[in-house]
Amino acid sequence: MSESAVIVKTRKFKRNPLLSRRQFIVDIIHPGRANVPRSELQEVVGGMYKADPKLTVLFGFRTKFGGGKSTGFCLVYDTEEALRKFEPKHRLVRQGFQEKKEQSRKAIKEAKNKAHKIRGTGRSIAKHKAKRAAGAD
């Protein structure tokens, strides 16, 4: 199917100057298609708001029962710096701005339990040391 089969509508638009972004709900009508790829939607929404598709973050999509319509949330950042500053790490990984840090479940739990045993100001130092030790494994 082509892009013409997809209709994109936005609602609840809000300009958020403190986070230097525009945020809104996106309704996508896609009859005859199961879903629309996020990359394709980034292009469409970026074009609608005259923004770089890389600075457009789409998430939280739910397809309505019976298909043909999906609803999600979109953030269009003004700069890449603002995107890196305010977006959560997992969404930065999805966008390709960061690499996912692989760490074993056991190493995370050991670091957590080691931090439980230390009190006071030394706690943050011990947490840092534990993270470095877990990263070296």
XYZ file of C-alpha atoms in Angstrom:
137
model
C 0.000 0.000 0.000
C 1.099 3.561 -0.547
C 1.206 6.598 1.731
C -2.006 7.928 0.159
C -3.946 5.159 1.947
C -3.049 6.734 5.311
C -4.887 9.758 6.735
C -3.208 11.528 9.661
C -5.172 13.885 11.923
C -3.944 15.660 15.040
C -5.839 16.942 18.070
C -5.160 18.418 21.522
C -2.195 20.345 20.120
C -0.075 22.085 22.743
C 3.064 24.183 22.428
C 5.359 23.420 25.357
C 8.096 26.096 25.465
C 9.625 24.846 28.726
C 10.491 21.534 27.082
C 10.932 23.241 23.672
C 8.525 20.967 21.858
C 5.067 20.651 20.361
C 2.921 17.813 21.647
C -0.350 16.379 20.416
C -2.454 13.263 19.911
C -2.271 11.629 16.493
C -5.187 9.771 14.903
C -4.261 7.579 11.945
C -6.862 6.120 9.620
C -5.382 3.199 7.686
C -8.078 1.051 6.060
C -6.802 -2.170 4.552
C -3.544 -2.042 6.524
C -2.780 -3.718 9.830
C -0.507 -0.932 11.073
C 1.613 1.912 9.749
C 5.388 1.904 10.411
C 6.637 4.553 12.816
C 9.234 5.718 10.262
C 6.510 6.430 7.692
C 4.472 8.352 10.270
C 7.534 10.398 11.265
C 7.872 11.540 7.656
C 4.191 12.484 7.386
C 3.936 14.285 10.743
C 7.308 15.994 10.241
C 6.048 17.324 6.915
C 2.783 18.520 8.474
C 4.598 20.570 11.107
C 7.587 21.603 8.950
C 9.984 19.733 11.220
C 12.829 17.280 10.772
C 11.456 13.701 10.939
C 14.384 12.784 13.229
C 13.029 15.224 15.844
C 9.552 13.683 15.729
C 8.903 11.108 18.457
C 5.844 8.847 18.171
C 4.764 6.435 20.908
C 1.844 4.840 22.716
C -0.107 3.675 19.682
C -3.258 1.621 20.137
C -5.194 0.131 17.235
C -8.959 0.331 17.596
C -10.969 -2.881 17.656
C -11.681 -3.971 14.105
C -8.587 -2.200 12.784
C -8.376 0.675 10.377
C -7.741 3.357 13.014
C -4.888 3.900 15.465
C -4.329 6.584 18.068
C -1.040 7.587 19.670
C 1.004 10.479 20.986
C 3.555 12.650 19.203
C 6.261 15.048 20.349
C 7.999 17.333 17.854
C 11.154 18.838 19.365
C 12.640 22.146 18.246
C 16.264 20.977 18.513
C 18.167 17.715 18.814
C 19.719 19.016 22.033
C 16.262 19.378 23.623
C 15.300 15.896 22.432
C 18.400 14.361 24.033
C 17.821 16.322 27.244
C 14.134 15.601 27.866
C 13.355 12.235 26.231
C 13.610 9.067 28.329
C 16.533 6.773 27.551
C 14.411 3.947 26.099
C 12.859 6.279 23.509
C 16.286 7.668 22.601
C 17.389 4.077 21.921
C 14.336 3.511 19.696
C 15.083 6.704 17.762
C 18.708 5.681 17.282
C 20.234 8.539 19.288
C 21.740 6.185 21.890
C 23.050 2.637 22.075
C 21.333 0.187 24.405
C 23.572 -0.719 27.314
C 23.533 -4.486 27.843
C 23.812 -5.506 31.473
C 22.991 -8.866 33.005
C 20.082 -9.197 35.397
C 22.387 -10.698 38.015
C 24.811 -7.747 37.861
C 21.952 -5.268 38.337
C 20.649 -7.183 41.373
C 24.121 -7.496 42.928
C 24.697 -3.743 42.584
C 21.295 -3.042 44.149
C 21.907 -5.372 47.101
C 25.378 -3.947 47.682
C 23.887 -0.442 47.828
C 21.414 -1.585 50.521
C 24.299 -2.360 52.903
C 25.865 1.122 52.738
C 24.493 4.181 54.542
C 25.149 7.904 54.269
C 27.169 9.865 51.735
C 29.277 6.884 50.711
C 26.181 5.330 49.166
C 26.396 7.236 45.855
C 30.127 6.475 45.571
C 29.484 2.763 46.200
C 26.661 2.790 43.636
C 29.025 4.317 41.061
C 31.714 1.716 41.810
C 29.180 -1.115 41.564
C 27.980 0.155 38.175
C 31.536 0.295 36.866
C 32.234 -3.230 38.156
C 29.031 -4.541 36.541
C 29.939 -2.840 33.258
C 33.408 -4.453 33.273
C 31.919 -7.991 33.492
